[in-house]
PDB file of C-alpha atoms and ligand atoms in Angstrom:
ATOM      1  CA  MET A   1      19.517  -3.087   5.313  1.00  0.00           C
ATOM      2  CA  ALA A   2      19.956  -4.358   1.772  1.00  0.00           C
ATOM      3  CA  ASN A   3      23.410  -5.615   0.863  1.00  0.00           C
ATOM      4  CA  ALA A   4      25.468  -3.636  -1.648  1.00  0.00           C
ATOM      5  CA  SER A   5      24.056  -5.495  -4.657  1.00  0.00           C
ATOM      6  CA  GLY A   6      20.557  -5.894  -3.262  1.00  0.00           C
ATOM      7  CA  HIS A   7      17.463  -4.069  -4.390  1.00  0.00           C
ATOM      8  CA  THR A   8      15.237  -2.177  -2.016  1.00  0.00           C
ATOM      9  CA  ALA A   9      11.701  -1.454  -3.174  1.00  0.00           C
ATOM     10  CA  ILE A  10       9.182   0.961  -1.711  1.00  0.00           C
ATOM     11  CA  TYR A  11       5.523  -0.039  -1.801  1.00  0.00           C
ATOM     12  CA  PRO A  12       3.809   3.303  -1.112  1.00  0.00           C
ATOM     13  CA  GLY A  13       0.152   3.904  -0.461  1.00  0.00           C
ATOM     14  CA  SER A  14      -2.583   5.058   1.872  1.00  0.00           C
ATOM     15  CA  PHE A  15      -3.377   1.592   3.262  1.00  0.00           C
ATOM     16  CA  ASP A  16      -6.500   2.969   4.976  1.00  0.00           C
ATOM     17  CA  PRO A  17      -6.826   0.119   5.851  1.00  0.00           C
ATOM     18  CA  ILE A  18      -4.654  -2.624   4.388  1.00  0.00           C
ATOM     19  CA  THR A  19      -6.704  -5.146   2.385  1.00  0.00           C
ATOM     20  CA  ASN A  20      -5.988  -8.716   1.357  1.00  0.00           C
ATOM     21  CA  GLY A  21      -5.195  -7.325  -2.080  1.00  0.00           C
ATOM     22  CA  HIS A  22      -2.376  -5.229  -0.604  1.00  0.00           C
ATOM     23  CA  LEU A  23      -1.186  -8.223   1.386  1.00  0.00           C
ATOM     24  CA  ASP A  24      -1.067 -10.382  -1.734  1.00  0.00           C
ATOM     25  CA  LEU A  25       1.055  -7.713  -3.421  1.00  0.00           C
ATOM     26  CA  ILE A  26       3.383  -7.524  -0.413  1.00  0.00           C
ATOM     27  CA  GLU A  27       3.855 -11.291  -0.465  1.00  0.00           C
ATOM     28  CA  ARG A  28       4.568 -11.462  -4.180  1.00  0.00           C
ATOM     29  CA  GLY A  29       6.653  -8.271  -4.220  1.00  0.00           C
ATOM     30  CA  SER A  30       8.790  -9.455  -1.318  1.00  0.00           C
ATOM     31  CA  ARG A  31       9.959 -12.402  -3.433  1.00  0.00           C
ATOM     32  CA  LEU A  32      11.272 -10.088  -6.145  1.00  0.00           C
ATOM     33  CA  VAL A  33      13.515  -7.811  -4.094  1.00  0.00           C
ATOM     34  CA  ASP A  34      15.890  -8.073  -1.179  1.00  0.00           C
ATOM     35  CA  ARG A  35      14.042  -5.578   0.963  1.00  0.00           C
ATOM     36  CA  LEU A  36      10.528  -4.235   0.662  1.00  0.00           C
ATOM     37  CA  VAL A  37       9.472  -1.140   2.596  1.00  0.00           C
ATOM     38  CA  VAL A  38       5.713  -0.710   2.796  1.00  0.00           C
ATOM     39  CA  SER A  39       5.300   2.973   3.394  1.00  0.00           C
ATOM     40  CA  ILE A  40       2.248   5.017   4.311  1.00  0.00           C
ATOM     41  CA  LEU A  41       1.864   8.533   2.963  1.00  0.00           C
ATOM     42  CA  SER A  42       1.362  10.567   6.118  1.00  0.00           C
ATOM     43  CA  ASN A  43       0.481  14.017   4.773  1.00  0.00           C
ATOM     44  CA  ASP A  44      -2.349  12.876   2.548  1.00  0.00           C
ATOM     45  CA  ASN A  45      -5.125  15.298   1.590  1.00  0.00           C
ATOM     46  CA  LYS A  46      -7.697  12.548   2.004  1.00  0.00           C
ATOM     47  CA  GLN A  47      -9.438  12.299   5.380  1.00  0.00           C
ATOM     48  CA  PRO A  48      -8.233   8.881   6.574  1.00  0.00           C
ATOM     49  CA  LEU A  49     -10.316   6.616   8.801  1.00  0.00           C
ATOM     50  CA  PHE A  50      -7.265   5.266  10.619  1.00  0.00           C
ATOM     51  CA  SER A  51      -4.355   7.356  11.888  1.00  0.00           C
ATOM     52  CA  VAL A  52      -0.905   6.741  10.427  1.00  0.00           C
ATOM     53  CA  GLU A  53       0.050   5.046  13.716  1.00  0.00           C
ATOM     54  CA  GLU A  54      -2.946   2.694  13.534  1.00  0.00           C
ATOM     55  CA  ARG A  55      -2.221   1.881   9.923  1.00  0.00           C
ATOM     56  CA  MET A  56       1.432   1.176  10.740  1.00  0.00           C
ATOM     57  CA  GLU A  57       0.324  -1.121  13.576  1.00  0.00           C
ATOM     58  CA  MET A  58      -2.047  -3.039  11.311  1.00  0.00           C
ATOM     59  CA  LEU A  59       0.638  -3.429   8.655  1.00  0.00           C
ATOM     60  CA  SER A  60       3.180  -4.548  11.251  1.00  0.00           C
ATOM     61  CA  GLU A  61       0.715  -7.166  12.494  1.00  0.00           C
ATOM     62  CA  VAL A  62       0.432  -8.819   9.074  1.00  0.00           C
ATOM     63  CA  ILE A  63       3.967  -8.730   7.669  1.00  0.00           C
ATOM     64  CA  GLY A  64       5.324 -11.250  10.198  1.00  0.00           C
ATOM     65  CA  PRO A  65       5.647 -14.071   7.638  1.00  0.00           C
ATOM     66  CA  PHE A  66       7.832 -11.909   5.378  1.00  0.00           C
ATOM     67  CA  PRO A  67      11.235 -11.290   6.984  1.00  0.00           C
ATOM     68  CA  ASN A  68      12.459  -8.851   4.306  1.00  0.00           C
ATOM     69  CA  VAL A  69       9.427  -6.560   4.634  1.00  0.00           C
ATOM     70  CA  GLU A  70       9.315  -3.511   6.892  1.00  0.00           C
ATOM     71  CA  VAL A  71       6.782  -0.778   7.572  1.00  0.00           C
ATOM     72  CA  ASP A  72       7.393   2.944   7.506  1.00  0.00           C
ATOM     73  CA  CYS A  73       5.690   6.235   6.721  1.00  0.00           C
ATOM     74  CA  PHE A  74       6.752   9.242   4.690  1.00  0.00           C
ATOM     75  CA  ASP A  75       5.754  12.702   3.637  1.00  0.00           C
ATOM     76  CA  GLY A  76       6.957  14.891   0.790  1.00  0.00           C
ATOM     77  CA  LEU A  77       7.965  13.529  -2.572  1.00  0.00           C
ATOM     78  CA  LEU A  78       8.031   9.773  -2.930  1.00  0.00           C
ATOM     79  CA  VAL A  79      11.223   9.805  -5.016  1.00  0.00           C
ATOM     80  CA  ASP A  80      13.074  11.828  -2.358  1.00  0.00           C
ATOM     81  CA  TYR A  81      11.938   9.400   0.299  1.00  0.00           C
ATOM     82  CA  ALA A  82      12.924   6.439  -1.902  1.00  0.00           C
ATOM     83  CA  ALA A  83      16.392   7.921  -2.388  1.00  0.00           C
ATOM     84  CA  ARG A  84      16.777   8.397   1.385  1.00  0.00           C
ATOM     85  CA  LYS A  85      15.881   4.727   1.833  1.00  0.00           C
ATOM     86  CA  GLY A  86      18.386   3.615  -0.802  1.00  0.00           C
ATOM     87  CA  ALA A  87      15.532   2.229  -2.918  1.00  0.00           C
ATOM     88  CA  THR A  88      15.840   1.640  -6.639  1.00  0.00           C
ATOM     89  CA  VAL A  89      12.297   0.408  -7.181  1.00  0.00           C
ATOM     90  CA  ILE A  90       8.772   1.667  -6.512  1.00  0.00           C
ATOM     91  CA  LEU A  91       6.224  -1.151  -6.405  1.00  0.00           C
ATOM     92  CA  ARG A  92       2.566  -0.574  -7.274  1.00  0.00           C
ATOM     93  CA  GLY A  93      -0.374  -2.839  -8.016  1.00  0.00           C
ATOM     94  CA  ILE A  94      -2.819  -2.536 -10.870  1.00  0.00           C
ATOM     95  CA  ARG A  95      -6.291  -4.015 -10.521  1.00  0.00           C
ATOM     96  CA  ALA A  96      -8.251  -2.925 -13.550  1.00  0.00           C
ATOM     97  CA  ILE A  97      -7.725  -0.748 -16.605  1.00  0.00           C
ATOM     98  CA  SER A  98      -9.212   2.126 -14.585  1.00  0.00           C
ATOM     99  CA  ASP A  99      -6.116   2.117 -12.344  1.00  0.00           C
ATOM    100  CA  TYR A 100      -3.810   2.396 -15.319  1.00  0.00           C
ATOM    101  CA  GLU A 101      -4.194   6.072 -16.176  1.00  0.00           C
ATOM    102  CA  PHE A 102      -3.405   7.360 -12.689  1.00  0.00           C
ATOM    103  CA  GLU A 103      -0.584   4.859 -12.252  1.00  0.00           C
ATOM    104  CA  LEU A 104       0.944   5.810 -15.597  1.00  0.00           C
ATOM    105  CA  GLN A 105       0.833   9.503 -14.660  1.00  0.00           C
ATOM    106  CA  MET A 106       2.496   8.825 -11.321  1.00  0.00           C
ATOM    107  CA  ALA A 107       5.126   6.512 -12.796  1.00  0.00           C
ATOM    108  CA  LEU A 108       6.063   9.032 -15.498  1.00  0.00           C
ATOM    109  CA  MET A 109       6.159  11.923 -13.031  1.00  0.00           C
ATOM    110  CA  ASN A 110       8.289   9.890 -10.654  1.00  0.00           C
ATOM    111  CA  ARG A 111      10.610   8.926 -13.518  1.00  0.00           C
ATOM    112  CA  ARG A 112      11.036  12.594 -14.391  1.00  0.00           C
ATOM    113  CA  LEU A 113      11.674  13.545 -10.759  1.00  0.00           C
ATOM    114  CA  GLY A 114      13.876  10.559  -9.961  1.00  0.00           C
ATOM    115  CA  PRO A 115      15.283   8.958 -13.120  1.00  0.00           C
ATOM    116  CA  GLY A 116      17.255   6.379 -11.147  1.00  0.00           C
ATOM    117  CA  ILE A 117      14.139   4.851  -9.627  1.00  0.00           C
ATOM    118  CA  GLU A 118      12.078   2.403 -11.640  1.00  0.00           C
ATOM    119  CA  THR A 119       8.378   1.791 -10.991  1.00  0.00           C
ATOM    120  CA  ILE A 120       7.344  -1.814 -11.370  1.00  0.00           C
ATOM    121  CA  PHE A 121       3.750  -3.009 -11.439  1.00  0.00           C
ATOM    122  CA  LEU A 122       2.239  -6.274 -10.372  1.00  0.00           C
ATOM    123  CA  MET A 123      -1.215  -7.253 -11.501  1.00  0.00           C
ATOM    124  CA  ALA A 124      -3.525  -7.764  -8.553  1.00  0.00           C
ATOM    125  CA  GLY A 125      -4.416 -11.379  -7.871  1.00  0.00           C
ATOM    126  CA  GLU A 126      -7.673 -12.096  -9.700  1.00  0.00           C
ATOM    127  CA  GLU A 127      -9.495 -12.913  -6.465  1.00  0.00           C
ATOM    128  CA  TYR A 128      -8.546  -9.476  -5.126  1.00  0.00           C
ATOM    129  CA  SER A 129      -8.939  -7.354  -8.221  1.00  0.00           C
ATOM    130  CA  TYR A 130     -12.218  -5.778  -7.115  1.00  0.00           C
ATOM    131  CA  ILE A 131     -11.127  -4.983  -3.547  1.00  0.00           C
ATOM    132  CA  SER A 132     -10.284  -1.452  -2.465  1.00  0.00           C
ATOM    133  CA  SER A 133      -9.927   0.133   0.961  1.00  0.00           C
ATOM    134  CA  ARG A 134     -12.712   2.550   0.042  1.00  0.00           C
ATOM    135  CA  LEU A 135     -15.185  -0.204  -0.864  1.00  0.00           C
ATOM    136  CA  VAL A 136     -14.289  -2.269   2.205  1.00  0.00           C
ATOM    137  CA  LYS A 137     -15.086   0.720   4.433  1.00  0.00           C
ATOM    138  CA  GLU A 138     -18.339   1.375   2.600  1.00  0.00           C
ATOM    139  CA  VAL A 139     -19.496  -2.252   2.794  1.00  0.00           C
ATOM    140  CA  PHE A 140     -18.576  -2.424   6.485  1.00  0.00           C
ATOM    141  CA  ARG A 141     -20.363   0.869   7.236  1.00  0.00           C
ATOM    142  CA  LEU A 142     -23.504  -0.442   5.583  1.00  0.00           C
ATOM    143  CA  GLY A 143     -23.443  -3.703   7.529  1.00  0.00           C
ATOM    144  CA  GLY A 144     -22.051  -6.004   4.815  1.00  0.00           C
ATOM    145  CA  ASN A 145     -19.710  -8.928   5.393  1.00  0.00           C
ATOM    146  CA  ILE A 146     -16.046  -8.023   4.845  1.00  0.00           C
ATOM    147  CA  SER A 147     -14.431 -11.239   6.029  1.00  0.00           C
ATOM    148  CA  GLY A 148     -11.949 -12.511   3.482  1.00  0.00           C
ATOM    149  CA  LEU A 149     -11.440  -8.999   2.116  1.00  0.00           C
ATOM    150  CA  VAL A 150      -9.126  -7.734   4.863  1.00  0.00           C
ATOM    151  CA  PRO A 151      -6.834  -9.411   7.382  1.00  0.00           C
ATOM    152  CA  PRO A 152      -8.661 -10.459  10.595  1.00  0.00           C
ATOM    153  CA  THR A 153      -6.841  -7.776  12.629  1.00  0.00           C
ATOM    154  CA  VAL A 154      -8.286  -5.074  10.361  1.00  0.00           C
ATOM    155  CA  GLU A 155     -11.780  -6.515  10.646  1.00  0.00           C
ATOM    156  CA  ALA A 156     -11.399  -6.563  14.446  1.00  0.00           C
ATOM    157  CA  ARG A 157     -10.324  -2.920  14.482  1.00  0.00           C
ATOM    158  CA  LEU A 158     -13.208  -1.912  12.275  1.00  0.00           C
ATOM    159  CA  ARG A 159     -15.611  -3.680  14.645  1.00  0.00           C
ATOM    160  CA  LYS A 160     -14.118  -1.794  17.597  1.00  0.00           C
ATOM    161  CA  ARG A 161     -15.072   1.472  15.945  1.00  0.00           C
ATOM    162  CA  LYS A 162     -18.516   2.609  17.039  1.00  0.00           C
ATOM    163  CA  SER A 163     -19.180   4.177  13.659  1.00  0.00           C
ATOM    164  CA  ILE A 164     -17.115   4.735  10.571  1.00  0.00           C
TER     165      ILE A 164
HETATM  166  O1  LIG B   1      -2.870   4.255  -1.988  1.00  0.00           O
HETATM  167  P1  LIG B   1      -2.824   5.473  -2.865  1.00  0.00           P
HETATM  168  O2  LIG B   1      -3.643   6.582  -2.246  1.00  0.00           O
HETATM  169  O3  LIG B   1      -3.211   5.179  -4.292  1.00  0.00           O
HETATM  170  O4  LIG B   1      -1.287   5.958  -2.892  1.00  0.00           O
HETATM  171  C1  LIG B   1      -0.908   7.138  -3.564  1.00  0.00           C
HETATM  172  C2  LIG B   1       0.571   7.487  -3.284  1.00  0.00           C
HETATM  173  C3  LIG B   1       0.838   7.557  -1.790  1.00  0.00           C
HETATM  174  C4  LIG B   1       1.458   6.420  -3.886  1.00  0.00           C
HETATM  175  C5  LIG B   1       0.879   8.851  -3.972  1.00  0.00           C
HETATM  176  O5  LIG B   1      -0.084   9.772  -3.569  1.00  0.00           O
HETATM  177  C6  LIG B   1       2.274   9.405  -3.638  1.00  0.00           C
HETATM  178  O6  LIG B   1       3.262   8.811  -3.958  1.00  0.00           O
HETATM  179  N1  LIG B   1       2.314  10.579  -2.977  1.00  0.00           N
HETATM  180  C7  LIG B   1       3.558  11.220  -2.585  1.00  0.00           C
HETATM  181  C8  LIG B   1       3.700  12.614  -3.188  1.00  0.00           C
HETATM  182  C9  LIG B   1       4.450  12.589  -4.515  1.00  0.00           C
HETATM  183  O7  LIG B   1       5.562  12.120  -4.601  1.00  0.00           O
HETATM  184  N2  LIG B   1       3.809  13.133  -5.569  1.00  0.00           N
HETATM  185  C10 LIG B   1       4.389  13.291  -6.880  1.00  0.00           C
HETATM  186  C11 LIG B   1       4.527  12.017  -7.683  1.00  0.00           C
HETATM  187  S1  LIG B   1       3.022  11.451  -8.395  1.00  0.00           S
END
């Protein structure tokens, strides 16, 4: 738990699956707050490739080096979940200008719904700015090389799948 003066941040997302871009954000975000909760939206409308449990396992396997990071899942409104967790910050990454519009909409909606919670953005590391979970899955499905784009555990799990 965060101490009384400490900041807890939620890093929400689908993480289907986690990429090295997400991991970079986790590493950098974890240095800014006392406690970072990486949380998977579990009632998503999208048809995920990996179950919430599998995604939580993959996240848990890669956050070892960051002692103030934990993994969780949530459903319902993000701001309600953040309040339950005692979080004051929502962390999101922005890769390109195309991310901005959706992120702005979400940040403003979340500010309206939960004025006490601030969304902070980190720019994706330049070497990760073109990586998305969707593209990783597509490249893998079509036989392309995804090493360096996702953590090795994710690549191994993708290989275990007969087809994606
Ligand atoms: O990885 P994604 O798919 O871009 O993450 C989107 C996510 C999970 C951050 C967003 O869909 C979300 O926060 N959903 C929770 C529902 C909610 O609070 N909606 C209203 C605020 S926009």
